[in-house]
Amino acid sequence: MKPLIVYCTIKGHTKRIVNELGFLDSVEAKTLPCLVDYDPILMICPTYGDEELPHEMEDYIGTIQDKDKTYGICELGNYYGYEDFQFGALRIIKYELDALGWKNYLPNLSLDSLTKIDWLSFNKWKYNLYEILNKNTIFE
C-alpha cells in the first residue's frame, strides 16, 4: 500500500499545496478515485463560507465505502484572527472518515491561505509528514 492525496481545488491554492507534496501520488476528488490500493489517504481541501466543503469533496466523501483506512487532513482557509473558530473542512471530513472506521495516522493542518499561504507552517507540516511516512509510525 502507498499513500495518496485526494484533493479539491477551486482557485488554485490547494493545487499549489499538492504540488509541493510531489513525492506523493495525488488525484482530484471530482474524479471519484478508487482507494483500494492506497493507505494512508491525505485529504487536502479548502473551507468555504461557514464550515462548508466544496461540492466536489462533499460529493466524493459521500461515495467512499472503504473501511479501516488511515488518514490525515489539510484544510485551507482564512484563519488569521479566528483562533477560536471551529474550522470547517477538517472537522467535516474527520467526522465522515471516523464514521467509516478510519484512523487518524497523519498530522492534520489548518493552513492559513488568505491573503497568502503560510509557507512556514506548511513546510513544518510537510517535513513532519515526510518523516512519519518514512518511519511508518502511527500519528497520535
Tab-separated table of N, CA and C in Angstrom:
chain	number	residue	atom	x	y	z
A	1	MET	N	0.843	-1.185	0.000
A	1	MET	CA	0.000	0.000	0.000
A	1	MET	C	0.883	1.241	0.000
A	2	LYS	N	0.410	2.252	-0.675
A	2	LYS	CA	1.140	3.513	-0.694
A	2	LYS	C	0.184	4.665	-0.425
A	3	PRO	N	0.726	5.794	0.052
A	3	PRO	CA	-0.126	6.932	0.371
A	3	PRO	C	-0.687	7.607	-0.876
A	4	LEU	N	-1.818	8.297	-0.693
A	4	LEU	CA	-2.459	9.022	-1.779
A	4	LEU	C	-3.035	10.325	-1.244
A	5	ILE	N	-2.889	11.386	-2.024
A	5	ILE	CA	-3.549	12.653	-1.726
A	5	ILE	C	-4.823	12.722	-2.558
A	6	VAL	N	-5.943	12.977	-1.900
A	6	VAL	CA	-7.205	13.275	-2.572
A	6	VAL	C	-7.481	14.737	-2.260
A	7	TYR	N	-7.663	15.547	-3.297
A	7	TYR	CA	-7.806	16.977	-3.059
A	7	TYR	C	-8.900	17.588	-3.916
A	8	CYS	N	-9.270	18.782	-3.504
A	8	CYS	CA	-10.231	19.590	-4.236
A	8	CYS	C	-9.639	20.990	-4.319
A	9	THR	N	-9.662	21.578	-5.501
A	9	THR	CA	-9.150	22.930	-5.666
A	9	THR	C	-10.153	23.758	-6.453
A	10	ILE	N	-10.363	24.969	-5.992
A	10	ILE	CA	-11.303	25.862	-6.665
A	10	ILE	C	-10.539	27.020	-7.312
A	11	LYS	N	-9.733	27.704	-6.521
A	11	LYS	CA	-8.999	28.877	-7.011
A	11	LYS	C	-7.517	28.620	-7.215
A	12	GLY	N	-7.060	27.397	-6.993
A	12	GLY	CA	-5.676	27.041	-7.259
A	12	GLY	C	-4.758	26.978	-6.050
A	13	HIS	N	-5.187	27.489	-4.879
A	13	HIS	CA	-4.330	27.431	-3.697
A	13	HIS	C	-4.062	25.977	-3.284
A	14	THR	N	-5.099	25.169	-3.290
A	14	THR	CA	-4.935	23.773	-2.879
A	14	THR	C	-4.024	23.030	-3.853
A	15	LYS	N	-4.152	23.290	-5.126
A	15	LYS	CA	-3.282	22.647	-6.121
A	15	LYS	C	-1.823	23.018	-5.876
A	16	ARG	N	-1.555	24.262	-5.471
A	16	ARG	CA	-0.185	24.668	-5.149
A	16	ARG	C	0.362	23.849	-3.986
A	17	ILE	N	-0.459	23.603	-2.983
A	17	ILE	CA	-0.052	22.797	-1.830
A	17	ILE	C	0.230	21.357	-2.275
A	18	VAL	N	-0.665	20.801	-3.065
A	18	VAL	CA	-0.490	19.428	-3.566
A	18	VAL	C	0.804	19.326	-4.372
A	19	ASN	N	1.086	20.314	-5.201
A	19	ASN	CA	2.323	20.299	-5.994
A	19	ASN	C	3.565	20.287	-5.114
A	20	GLU	N	3.499	20.917	-3.943
A	20	GLU	CA	4.625	20.928	-3.014
A	20	GLU	C	4.848	19.558	-2.370
A	21	LEU	N	3.859	18.689	-2.462
A	21	LEU	CA	3.958	17.331	-1.929
A	21	LEU	C	4.171	16.348	-3.071
A	22	GLY	N	4.981	16.729	-4.023
A	22	GLY	CA	5.212	15.955	-5.236
A	22	GLY	C	5.753	14.561	-5.019
A	23	PHE	N	6.191	14.244	-3.794
A	23	PHE	CA	6.684	12.897	-3.509
A	23	PHE	C	5.533	11.914	-3.261
A	24	LEU	N	4.278	12.404	-3.322
A	24	LEU	CA	3.108	11.545	-3.137
A	24	LEU	C	2.225	11.564	-4.377
A	25	ASP	N	1.571	10.450	-4.659
A	25	ASP	CA	0.573	10.416	-5.725
A	25	ASP	C	-0.611	11.271	-5.308
A	26	SER	N	-1.250	11.914	-6.285
A	26	SER	CA	-2.412	12.747	-5.974
A	26	SER	C	-3.473	12.617	-7.054
A	27	VAL	N	-4.723	12.889	-6.661
A	27	VAL	CA	-5.849	12.810	-7.577
A	27	VAL	C	-6.941	13.757	-7.069
A	28	GLU	N	-7.644	14.394	-8.009
A	28	GLU	CA	-8.736	15.284	-7.624
A	28	GLU	C	-9.955	14.474	-7.202
A	29	ALA	N	-10.631	14.969	-6.177
A	29	ALA	CA	-11.821	14.291	-5.656
A	29	ALA	C	-12.913	14.159	-6.714
A	30	LYS	N	-13.006	15.130	-7.617
A	30	LYS	CA	-14.077	15.094	-8.617
A	30	LYS	C	-13.975	13.905	-9.558
A	31	THR	N	-12.808	13.230	-9.602
A	31	THR	CA	-12.659	12.032	-10.439
A	31	THR	C	-13.162	10.776	-9.735
A	32	LEU	N	-13.614	10.916	-8.478
A	32	LEU	CA	-14.098	9.803	-7.664
A	32	LEU	C	-13.093	8.644	-7.629
A	33	PRO	N	-11.886	8.913	-7.106
A	33	PRO	CA	-10.830	7.898	-7.137
A	33	PRO	C	-11.142	6.672	-6.278
A	34	CYS	N	-10.661	5.536	-6.749
A	34	CYS	CA	-10.743	4.281	-6.005
A	34	CYS	C	-9.570	4.236	-5.025
A	35	LEU	N	-9.820	3.854	-3.791
A	35	LEU	CA	-8.799	3.884	-2.747
A	35	LEU	C	-8.245	2.512	-2.392
A	36	VAL	N	-8.665	1.480	-3.096
A	36	VAL	CA	-8.325	0.108	-2.734
A	36	VAL	C	-6.825	-0.103	-2.546
A	37	ASP	N	-5.999	0.437	-3.427
A	37	ASP	CA	-4.562	0.186	-3.374
A	37	ASP	C	-3.786	1.224	-2.585
A	38	TYR	N	-4.476	2.098	-1.866
A	38	TYR	CA	-3.812	3.201	-1.180
A	38	TYR	C	-4.127	3.234	0.308
A	39	ASP	N	-3.116	3.595	1.083
A	39	ASP	CA	-3.259	3.842	2.509
A	39	ASP	C	-1.891	4.290	3.019
A	40	PRO	N	-1.833	5.381	3.748
A	40	PRO	CA	-2.880	6.272	4.202
A	40	PRO	C	-3.366	7.222	3.110
A	41	ILE	N	-4.498	7.869	3.390
A	41	ILE	CA	-5.099	8.845	2.487
A	41	ILE	C	-4.947	10.226	3.117
A	42	LEU	N	-4.440	11.159	2.348
A	42	LEU	CA	-4.299	12.540	2.801
A	42	LEU	C	-5.327	13.379	2.058
A	43	MET	N	-6.282	13.934	2.790
A	43	MET	CA	-7.325	14.774	2.203
A	43	MET	C	-6.882	16.237	2.322
A	44	ILE	N	-6.853	16.946	1.202
A	44	ILE	CA	-6.481	18.359	1.206
A	44	ILE	C	-7.628	19.131	0.558
A	45	CYS	N	-8.159	20.108	1.308
A	45	CYS	CA	-9.397	20.744	0.867
A	45	CYS	C	-9.526	22.158	1.430
A	46	PRO	N	-10.027	23.094	0.631
A	46	PRO	CA	-10.332	24.424	1.162
A	46	PRO	C	-11.651	24.406	1.924
A	47	THR	N	-11.799	25.379	2.811
A	47	THR	CA	-13.063	25.599	3.502
A	47	THR	C	-13.689	26.849	2.908
A	48	TYR	N	-14.948	26.778	2.582
A	48	TYR	CA	-15.660	27.936	2.038
A	48	TYR	C	-16.823	28.298	2.932
A	49	GLY	N	-17.118	29.595	3.008
A	49	GLY	CA	-18.256	30.041	3.796
A	49	GLY	C	-18.095	29.666	5.251
A	50	ASP	N	-19.179	29.344	5.884
A	50	ASP	CA	-19.193	28.975	7.293
A	50	ASP	C	-19.248	27.461	7.397
A	51	GLU	N	-18.068	26.868	7.477
A	51	GLU	CA	-17.937	25.414	7.602
A	51	GLU	C	-18.542	24.670	6.416
A	52	GLU	N	-18.137	25.032	5.215
A	52	GLU	CA	-18.647	24.380	4.015
A	52	GLU	C	-17.502	23.759	3.219
A	53	LEU	N	-17.781	22.585	2.673
A	53	LEU	CA	-16.851	21.937	1.756
A	53	LEU	C	-17.228	22.307	0.331
A	54	PRO	N	-16.256	22.353	-0.574
A	54	PRO	CA	-16.613	22.459	-1.986
A	54	PRO	C	-17.457	21.236	-2.380
A	55	HIS	N	-18.365	21.423	-3.306
A	55	HIS	CA	-19.274	20.341	-3.701
A	55	HIS	C	-18.534	19.086	-4.150
A	56	GLU	N	-17.414	19.250	-4.847
A	56	GLU	CA	-16.677	18.083	-5.339
A	56	GLU	C	-16.209	17.184	-4.201
A	57	MET	N	-15.698	17.795	-3.117
A	57	MET	CA	-15.225	16.994	-1.979
A	57	MET	C	-16.403	16.404	-1.220
A	58	GLU	N	-17.446	17.178	-1.049
A	58	GLU	CA	-18.629	16.683	-0.351
A	58	GLU	C	-19.228	15.486	-1.093
A	59	ASP	N	-19.338	15.609	-2.410
A	59	ASP	CA	-19.872	14.500	-3.218
A	59	ASP	C	-18.981	13.269	-3.116
A	60	TYR	N	-17.661	13.468	-3.175
A	60	TYR	CA	-16.736	12.335	-3.119
A	60	TYR	C	-16.815	11.611	-1.777
A	61	ILE	N	-16.799	12.361	-0.710
A	61	ILE	CA	-16.830	11.735	0.617
A	61	ILE	C	-18.080	10.874	0.764
A	62	GLY	N	-19.173	11.308	0.168
A	62	GLY	CA	-20.414	10.530	0.220
A	62	GLY	C	-20.343	9.208	-0.541
A	63	THR	N	-19.344	9.049	-1.419
A	63	THR	CA	-19.216	7.806	-2.184
A	63	THR	C	-18.256	6.803	-1.554
A	64	ILE	N	-17.464	7.227	-0.591
A	64	ILE	CA	-16.443	6.346	-0.006
A	64	ILE	C	-17.106	5.217	0.766
A	65	GLN	N	-16.698	4.003	0.434
A	65	GLN	CA	-17.205	2.839	1.151
A	65	GLN	C	-16.079	2.021	1.773
A	66	ASP	N	-14.839	2.399	1.487
A	66	ASP	CA	-13.692	1.686	2.048
A	66	ASP	C	-13.709	1.800	3.573
A	67	LYS	N	-13.374	0.727	4.233
A	67	LYS	CA	-13.328	0.709	5.698
A	67	LYS	C	-11.880	0.566	6.155
A	68	ASP	N	-11.645	0.954	7.376
A	68	ASP	CA	-10.367	0.729	8.062
A	68	ASP	C	-9.148	1.291	7.344
A	69	LYS	N	-9.273	2.450	6.750
A	69	LYS	CA	-8.130	3.158	6.175
A	69	LYS	C	-7.560	4.080	7.240
A	70	THR	N	-6.413	4.655	6.942
A	70	THR	CA	-5.825	5.666	7.798
A	70	THR	C	-5.748	6.967	7.013
A	71	TYR	N	-5.717	8.106	7.727
A	71	TYR	CA	-5.821	9.377	7.033
A	71	TYR	C	-5.121	10.517	7.770
A	72	GLY	N	-5.002	11.627	7.044
A	72	GLY	CA	-4.604	12.926	7.566
A	72	GLY	C	-5.344	13.967	6.740
A	73	ILE	N	-5.504	15.173	7.294
A	73	ILE	CA	-6.272	16.218	6.618
A	73	ILE	C	-5.508	17.535	6.658
A	74	CYS	N	-5.519	18.237	5.533
A	74	CYS	CA	-5.037	19.616	5.471
A	74	CYS	C	-6.180	20.460	4.939
A	75	GLU	N	-6.642	21.387	5.766
A	75	GLU	CA	-7.684	22.307	5.318
A	75	GLU	C	-7.055	23.672	5.087
A	76	LEU	N	-7.531	24.352	4.056
A	76	LEU	CA	-7.049	25.688	3.741
A	76	LEU	C	-8.171	26.690	3.977
A	77	GLY	N	-7.780	27.909	4.358
A	77	GLY	CA	-8.780	28.946	4.559
A	77	GLY	C	-8.172	30.189	5.170
A	78	ASN	N	-9.027	31.078	5.617
A	78	ASN	CA	-8.604	32.324	6.252
A	78	ASN	C	-8.794	32.157	7.748
A	79	TYR	N	-7.720	31.837	8.472
A	79	TYR	CA	-7.804	31.551	9.893
A	79	TYR	C	-7.195	32.635	10.771
A	80	TYR	N	-6.421	33.531	10.181
A	80	TYR	CA	-5.795	34.581	10.973
A	80	TYR	C	-6.872	35.447	11.617
A	81	GLY	N	-6.808	35.555	12.931
A	81	GLY	CA	-7.800	36.336	13.653
A	81	GLY	C	-9.028	35.544	14.063
A	82	TYR	N	-9.080	34.265	13.677
A	82	TYR	CA	-10.223	33.414	14.015
A	82	TYR	C	-9.761	32.202	14.821
A	83	GLU	N	-8.868	32.423	15.781
A	83	GLU	CA	-8.271	31.317	16.514
A	83	GLU	C	-9.288	30.454	17.258
A	84	ASP	N	-10.422	31.032	17.656
A	84	ASP	CA	-11.424	30.281	18.400
A	84	ASP	C	-12.479	29.651	17.502
A	85	PHE	N	-12.416	29.898	16.216
A	85	PHE	CA	-13.398	29.386	15.275
A	85	PHE	C	-13.140	27.903	15.012
A	86	GLN	N	-14.190	27.122	14.984
A	86	GLN	CA	-14.063	25.706	14.643
A	86	GLN	C	-14.065	25.573	13.126
A	87	PHE	N	-12.915	25.327	12.572
A	87	PHE	CA	-12.743	25.297	11.129
A	87	PHE	C	-13.622	24.225	10.502
A	88	GLY	N	-13.940	24.417	9.239
A	88	GLY	CA	-14.924	23.581	8.591
A	88	GLY	C	-14.437	22.312	7.952
A	89	ALA	N	-13.562	22.411	6.951
A	89	ALA	CA	-13.189	21.240	6.165
A	89	ALA	C	-12.627	20.129	7.035
A	90	LEU	N	-11.728	20.458	7.934
A	90	LEU	CA	-11.108	19.432	8.767
A	90	LEU	C	-12.153	18.736	9.628
A	91	ARG	N	-12.972	19.496	10.287
A	91	ARG	CA	-13.970	18.916	11.183
A	91	ARG	C	-14.967	18.055	10.415
A	92	ILE	N	-15.426	18.528	9.271
A	92	ILE	CA	-16.410	17.786	8.480
A	92	ILE	C	-15.815	16.494	7.934
A	93	ILE	N	-14.643	16.586	7.318
A	93	ILE	CA	-14.011	15.405	6.737
A	93	ILE	C	-13.668	14.395	7.824
A	94	LYS	N	-13.098	14.852	8.934
A	94	LYS	CA	-12.741	13.957	10.043
A	94	LYS	C	-13.971	13.196	10.541
A	95	TYR	N	-15.079	13.898	10.718
A	95	TYR	CA	-16.306	13.261	11.191
A	95	TYR	C	-16.720	12.124	10.254
A	96	GLU	N	-16.706	12.392	8.950
A	96	GLU	CA	-17.134	11.389	7.973
A	96	GLU	C	-16.172	10.194	7.912
A	97	LEU	N	-14.868	10.453	7.951
A	97	LEU	CA	-13.892	9.360	7.887
A	97	LEU	C	-13.901	8.530	9.169
A	98	ASP	N	-14.033	9.182	10.307
A	98	ASP	CA	-14.123	8.439	11.569
A	98	ASP	C	-15.351	7.528	11.575
A	99	ALA	N	-16.452	7.996	10.983
A	99	ALA	CA	-17.674	7.183	10.916
A	99	ALA	C	-17.470	5.929	10.070
A	100	LEU	N	-16.517	5.973	9.143
A	100	LEU	CA	-16.188	4.804	8.321
A	100	LEU	C	-15.208	3.862	9.017
A	101	GLY	N	-14.768	4.228	10.211
A	101	GLY	CA	-13.811	3.406	10.943
A	101	GLY	C	-12.366	3.726	10.612
A	102	TRP	N	-12.127	4.819	9.902
A	102	TRP	CA	-10.764	5.223	9.569
A	102	TRP	C	-10.074	5.765	10.813
A	103	LYS	N	-8.738	5.691	10.840
A	103	LYS	CA	-7.936	6.175	11.963
A	103	LYS	C	-7.032	7.318	11.499
A	104	ASN	N	-6.890	8.314	12.365
A	104	ASN	CA	-6.013	9.451	12.068
A	104	ASN	C	-4.561	9.002	12.210
A	105	TYR	N	-3.866	8.899	11.091
A	105	TYR	CA	-2.487	8.393	11.026
A	105	TYR	C	-1.480	9.512	10.830
A	106	LEU	N	-1.896	10.564	10.159
A	106	LEU	CA	-1.005	11.660	9.800
A	106	LEU	C	-1.436	12.930	10.521
A	107	PRO	N	-0.507	13.861	10.731
A	107	PRO	CA	-0.888	15.118	11.394
A	107	PRO	C	-1.855	15.923	10.534
A	108	ASN	N	-2.797	16.583	11.189
A	108	ASN	CA	-3.743	17.454	10.492
A	108	ASN	C	-3.208	18.877	10.521
A	109	LEU	N	-3.621	19.678	9.538
A	109	LEU	CA	-3.161	21.059	9.456
A	109	LEU	C	-4.302	21.969	9.022
A	110	SER	N	-4.504	23.050	9.771
A	110	SER	CA	-5.386	24.139	9.355
A	110	SER	C	-4.464	25.221	8.820
A	111	LEU	N	-4.393	25.329	7.507
A	111	LEU	CA	-3.417	26.198	6.858
A	111	LEU	C	-4.046	27.505	6.414
A	112	ASP	N	-3.519	28.600	6.953
A	112	ASP	CA	-3.975	29.919	6.531
A	112	ASP	C	-3.478	30.150	5.109
A	113	SER	N	-4.414	30.390	4.188
A	113	SER	CA	-4.037	30.572	2.784
A	113	SER	C	-4.548	31.883	2.203
A	114	LEU	N	-5.129	32.715	3.043
A	114	LEU	CA	-5.613	34.013	2.586
A	114	LEU	C	-5.055	35.094	3.503
A	115	THR	N	-4.502	36.081	3.101
A	115	THR	CA	-4.324	36.547	1.753
A	115	THR	C	-3.148	35.870	1.061
A	116	LYS	N	-2.304	35.229	1.823
A	116	LYS	CA	-1.217	34.455	1.245
A	116	LYS	C	-1.056	33.158	2.028
A	117	ILE	N	-0.439	32.184	1.408
A	117	ILE	CA	-0.236	30.887	2.048
A	117	ILE	C	0.836	31.003	3.121
A	118	ASP	N	0.564	30.441	4.283
A	118	ASP	CA	1.514	30.402	5.391
A	118	ASP	C	2.530	29.280	5.129
A	119	TRP	N	3.527	29.591	4.317
A	119	TRP	CA	4.504	28.586	3.886
A	119	TRP	C	5.342	28.055	5.043
A	120	LEU	N	5.591	28.863	6.059
A	120	LEU	CA	6.381	28.400	7.202
A	120	LEU	C	5.660	27.245	7.899
A	121	SER	N	4.396	27.429	8.216
A	121	SER	CA	3.616	26.356	8.854
A	121	SER	C	3.499	25.149	7.936
A	122	PHE	N	3.277	25.402	6.653
A	122	PHE	CA	3.158	24.301	5.706
A	122	PHE	C	4.443	23.484	5.638
A	123	ASN	N	5.586	24.150	5.557
A	123	ASN	CA	6.859	23.432	5.433
A	123	ASN	C	7.183	22.610	6.676
A	124	LYS	N	6.816	23.096	7.856
A	124	LYS	CA	6.994	22.306	9.085
A	124	LYS	C	6.127	21.054	9.023
A	125	TRP	N	4.881	21.239	8.601
A	125	TRP	CA	3.957	20.114	8.487
A	125	TRP	C	4.438	19.112	7.438
A	126	LYS	N	4.896	19.628	6.308
A	126	LYS	CA	5.394	18.781	5.224
A	126	LYS	C	6.575	17.930	5.700
A	127	TYR	N	7.495	18.536	6.424
A	127	TYR	CA	8.654	17.797	6.937
A	127	TYR	C	8.187	16.702	7.906
A	128	ASN	N	7.271	17.052	8.801
A	128	ASN	CA	6.736	16.084	9.759
A	128	ASN	C	6.033	14.939	9.027
A	129	LEU	N	5.250	15.281	8.036
A	129	LEU	CA	4.556	14.289	7.221
A	129	LEU	C	5.557	13.346	6.548
A	130	TYR	N	6.575	13.899	5.949
A	130	TYR	CA	7.602	13.104	5.280
A	130	TYR	C	8.279	12.145	6.268
A	131	GLU	N	8.609	12.652	7.443
A	131	GLU	CA	9.254	11.816	8.458
A	131	GLU	C	8.348	10.669	8.900
A	132	ILE	N	7.087	10.967	9.139
A	132	ILE	CA	6.144	9.934	9.574
A	132	ILE	C	5.973	8.869	8.502
A	133	LEU	N	5.814	9.288	7.258
A	133	LEU	CA	5.631	8.310	6.177
A	133	LEU	C	6.880	7.454	5.988
A	134	ASN	N	8.042	8.025	6.190
A	134	ASN	CA	9.270	7.250	6.042
A	134	ASN	C	9.535	6.326	7.220
A	135	LYS	N	9.070	6.680	8.402
A	135	LYS	CA	9.242	5.827	9.573
A	135	LYS	C	8.129	4.833	9.720
A	136	ASN	N	7.002	5.086	8.995
A	136	ASN	CA	5.846	4.200	9.060
A	136	ASN	C	5.348	4.039	10.492
A	137	THR	N	5.277	5.161	11.211
A	137	THR	CA	4.786	5.135	12.580
A	137	THR	C	3.382	5.738	12.632
A	138	ILE	N	2.664	5.442	13.673
A	138	ILE	CA	1.309	5.944	13.841
A	138	ILE	C	1.346	7.333	14.479
A	139	PHE	N	0.598	8.268	13.903
A	139	PHE	CA	0.473	9.622	14.445
A	139	PHE	C	-0.655	9.641	15.474
A	140	GLU	N	-0.415	10.276	16.604
A	140	GLU	CA	-1.487	10.426	17.607
A	140	GLU	C	-1.507	11.843	18.084
